[in-house]
Each structure stands twice: as C-alpha cells, then as structure tokens.
Coordinates of C-alpha atoms in Angstrom, one line a residue:
M25 CA 10.7 -1.5 23.9
K26 CA 12.2 1.5 25.9
S27 CA 11.1 4.9 24.7
F28 CA 10.1 8.2 26.5
T29 CA 8.0 10.8 26.1
P30 CA 10.2 14.3 25.2
T31 CA 9.7 16.7 28.0
F32 CA 8.1 19.4 25.4
V33 CA 6.6 18.0 22.0
P34 CA 5.6 21.1 20.1
D35 CA 1.7 21.6 18.8
R36 CA 1.0 22.2 15.3
E37 CA 1.4 26.1 16.1
D38 CA 4.8 25.9 17.4
L39 CA 6.4 23.4 15.1
R40 CA 9.4 24.8 14.0
S41 CA 12.6 24.1 12.0
G42 CA 15.7 22.8 14.1
Y43 CA 13.9 21.4 16.7
R44 CA 15.3 17.6 17.7
V45 CA 13.2 14.8 19.8
E46 CA 15.0 12.2 20.7
L47 CA 12.8 8.9 20.2
G48 CA 13.9 6.3 22.7
S49 CA 15.6 3.1 22.2
Y50 CA 14.6 -0.8 21.2
T51 CA 17.1 -3.8 21.0
L52 CA 16.6 -6.1 18.2
S53 CA 17.2 -9.9 18.9
K54 CA 18.1 -12.8 16.6
E55 CA 14.7 -14.4 16.8
E56 CA 13.2 -11.1 15.7
I57 CA 15.4 -10.7 13.0
V58 CA 14.9 -14.3 11.8
T59 CA 11.5 -14.0 12.0
F60 CA 10.9 -10.8 10.2
A61 CA 13.1 -11.6 7.6
T62 CA 11.7 -14.9 6.9
Q63 CA 8.3 -13.5 6.2
W64 CA 9.5 -10.4 4.4
D65 CA 13.1 -10.5 3.4
P66 CA 14.3 -14.1 3.0
Q67 CA 17.5 -13.7 2.1
F68 CA 20.2 -16.1 3.4
F69 CA 21.9 -13.5 5.4
H70 CA 19.1 -12.4 7.4
I71 CA 17.4 -16.0 8.0
D72 CA 20.6 -18.6 8.4
E73 CA 22.8 -17.6 10.8
R74 CA 25.5 -20.1 9.6
R75 CA 25.6 -19.4 6.1
A76 CA 25.5 -15.7 6.9
A77 CA 28.7 -16.2 9.2
N78 CA 30.4 -18.5 6.1
K79 CA 29.5 -16.4 3.0
G80 CA 27.7 -13.2 3.8
Y81 CA 29.7 -10.1 3.1
F82 CA 29.2 -8.9 6.9
G83 CA 30.1 -12.2 8.4
G84 CA 27.2 -12.8 10.1
L85 CA 23.6 -12.5 10.7
I86 CA 22.0 -9.0 9.9
A87 CA 18.8 -7.4 9.9
S88 CA 16.9 -6.3 7.1
G89 CA 16.8 -2.8 6.0
V90 CA 12.8 -2.8 6.1
Q91 CA 13.0 -4.0 9.8
T92 CA 15.6 -1.3 10.6
L93 CA 13.2 1.3 8.8
A94 CA 10.2 -0.3 10.8
V95 CA 12.2 0.3 14.2
Y96 CA 12.7 4.2 13.2
Q97 CA 8.7 4.3 12.3
R98 CA 7.7 2.6 15.9
L99 CA 10.1 5.0 17.7
T100 CA 8.8 8.0 16.0
V101 CA 5.1 7.0 16.2
G102 CA 5.5 6.3 19.9
S103 CA 7.5 9.0 20.9
L104 CA 6.3 11.9 18.6
F105 CA 3.4 11.2 16.6
R106 CA 1.2 10.2 19.1
H107 CA 1.1 13.6 20.1
W108 CA 0.4 15.3 17.0
D109 CA -3.0 15.2 14.6
V110 CA -1.1 13.1 11.7
I111 CA -3.2 12.6 8.7
G112 CA -0.4 10.3 7.1
G113 CA 2.9 10.2 5.3
A114 CA 3.7 11.8 2.1
G115 CA 6.8 10.1 1.2
I116 CA 10.6 9.1 2.4
R117 CA 13.6 10.3 0.5
D118 CA 17.7 10.1 1.0
L119 CA 16.7 6.9 2.5
E120 CA 20.5 4.9 3.7
F121 CA 21.3 2.0 5.2
R122 CA 24.5 2.9 6.5
H123 CA 25.8 0.3 8.9
P124 CA 24.3 -3.4 9.2
V125 CA 22.3 -4.0 12.4
R126 CA 23.3 -7.1 14.2
P127 CA 21.4 -9.1 16.7
G128 CA 21.5 -7.5 20.2
D129 CA 22.4 -3.7 18.7
T130 CA 20.4 -1.2 20.6
L131 CA 18.8 1.1 18.3
T132 CA 18.6 4.5 19.5
G133 CA 16.2 7.2 17.1
F134 CA 16.1 10.9 16.8
T135 CA 14.7 13.1 14.4
V136 CA 14.6 16.9 13.7
I137 CA 12.0 18.9 11.9
E138 CA 13.7 20.7 8.9
D139 CA 10.6 22.2 7.2
V140 CA 7.2 23.1 7.6
Q141 CA 4.9 24.1 5.1
G142 CA 1.1 25.3 5.7
Q143 CA -1.2 24.2 3.1
S144 CA -4.3 26.2 4.2
E145 CA -6.5 25.3 1.4
R146 CA -6.0 21.5 1.7
G147 CA -6.4 21.9 5.6
R148 CA -2.9 20.4 6.4
I149 CA 0.6 21.1 7.2
Q150 CA 3.3 19.4 5.5
V151 CA 6.6 18.8 7.9
A152 CA 9.9 17.4 6.8
L153 CA 11.9 15.4 9.4
T154 CA 15.0 14.1 9.0
G155 CA 16.1 11.6 11.4
G156 CA 17.8 8.0 12.3
L157 CA 18.8 5.4 14.4
V158 CA 22.7 4.9 16.3
N159 CA 23.5 1.6 17.4
Q160 CA 24.9 1.4 21.1
S161 CA 28.5 2.3 19.6
R162 CA 26.8 5.5 18.4
R163 CA 27.4 4.8 15.0
Q164 CA 24.4 5.7 12.4
V165 CA 22.8 2.8 11.2
L166 CA 19.7 4.8 9.4
A167 CA 19.4 8.2 7.6
L168 CA 16.3 9.6 6.3
T169 CA 13.9 12.4 5.4
M170 CA 10.5 11.6 6.0
L171 CA 7.4 14.1 4.9
I172 CA 4.4 13.7 6.7
Y173 CA 1.0 16.1 6.8
L174 CA -0.9 17.0 10.0
R175 CA -4.1 18.4 10.1
M176 CA -4.2 22.2 10.3
P177 CA -6.2 23.3 13.3
S178 CA -9.6 25.0 12.6
L179 CA -9.7 28.5 13.2

C-alpha cells in the first residue's frame, strides 16, 4: 500500500472546518477483489470474471462496494486517525458508490473536516469528515460523510 503522512495533521485542539488531508493510494488487484467478495459479497460480478464480462451490467469484474469502503477506511486510519486519539466511529451518512472499481484501479483518498463539536460533559469531540476515493482517471468512485469521536484532552 502506498500511503504517506501529511506534513501537518491538526491536533484535537487545532481541528478546524475546511482542513483537507490527502490520504494516499491503494491499487486493487483482481485476486484481492475475488478473494474479498468470495467471503463477504459473493455476487457473480465480483467473483466470476467470465460471467461478469458476458452478463454483468458493467461488462466485467468489479469490486464490492464494501471492499471499496474498506480501502477508504484503511487509508484514513493509516494517514490520519493514527495521529489522533480516536474513541470510535459514530456513523456514516451520504454513502455513494459513484463508479465501479475494476481490477488494477488505483484509488486515492481524501477527507475534509466539515464540523467539530465539543462534548465536554462526555469527555469527547465529534468530528464530521467528508471524503472519498478517486481512481487513476480522477473519477470519484466513493463519497461519504463519516462521524467520529475523539477523546477530549484533559485540562
């Protein structure tokens, strides 16, 4: 997996709306797509290359949306969340699979801080992030808004 650490990652105290983070890239192989789908989403257009080419709507093998979401999560954890004191996820909304992901596609992630809400009575901060993945042709294949909780620093 190709990924990098951003040159600046805001601390909890410095979180601000509009801050954009590039998350790095990951290339999905045919073997990864088939292996993942065989276990988690065994529909023919994810696991049977010949049938997907002949009878699938997209004319070939495509990755599961669940796997596409997992790539986004992995890039986010590797490039951003590992720098924060994450408590856990609060939810995902506005999840869109905009274009199919095919074997050999290189997916590049990004996220933007949309909102930060302190919840001092619970010792946490809720952060809303919008983000997604684009393929090597710069077509957006995934879009979402993710809500996470961060531990609030002790005073």
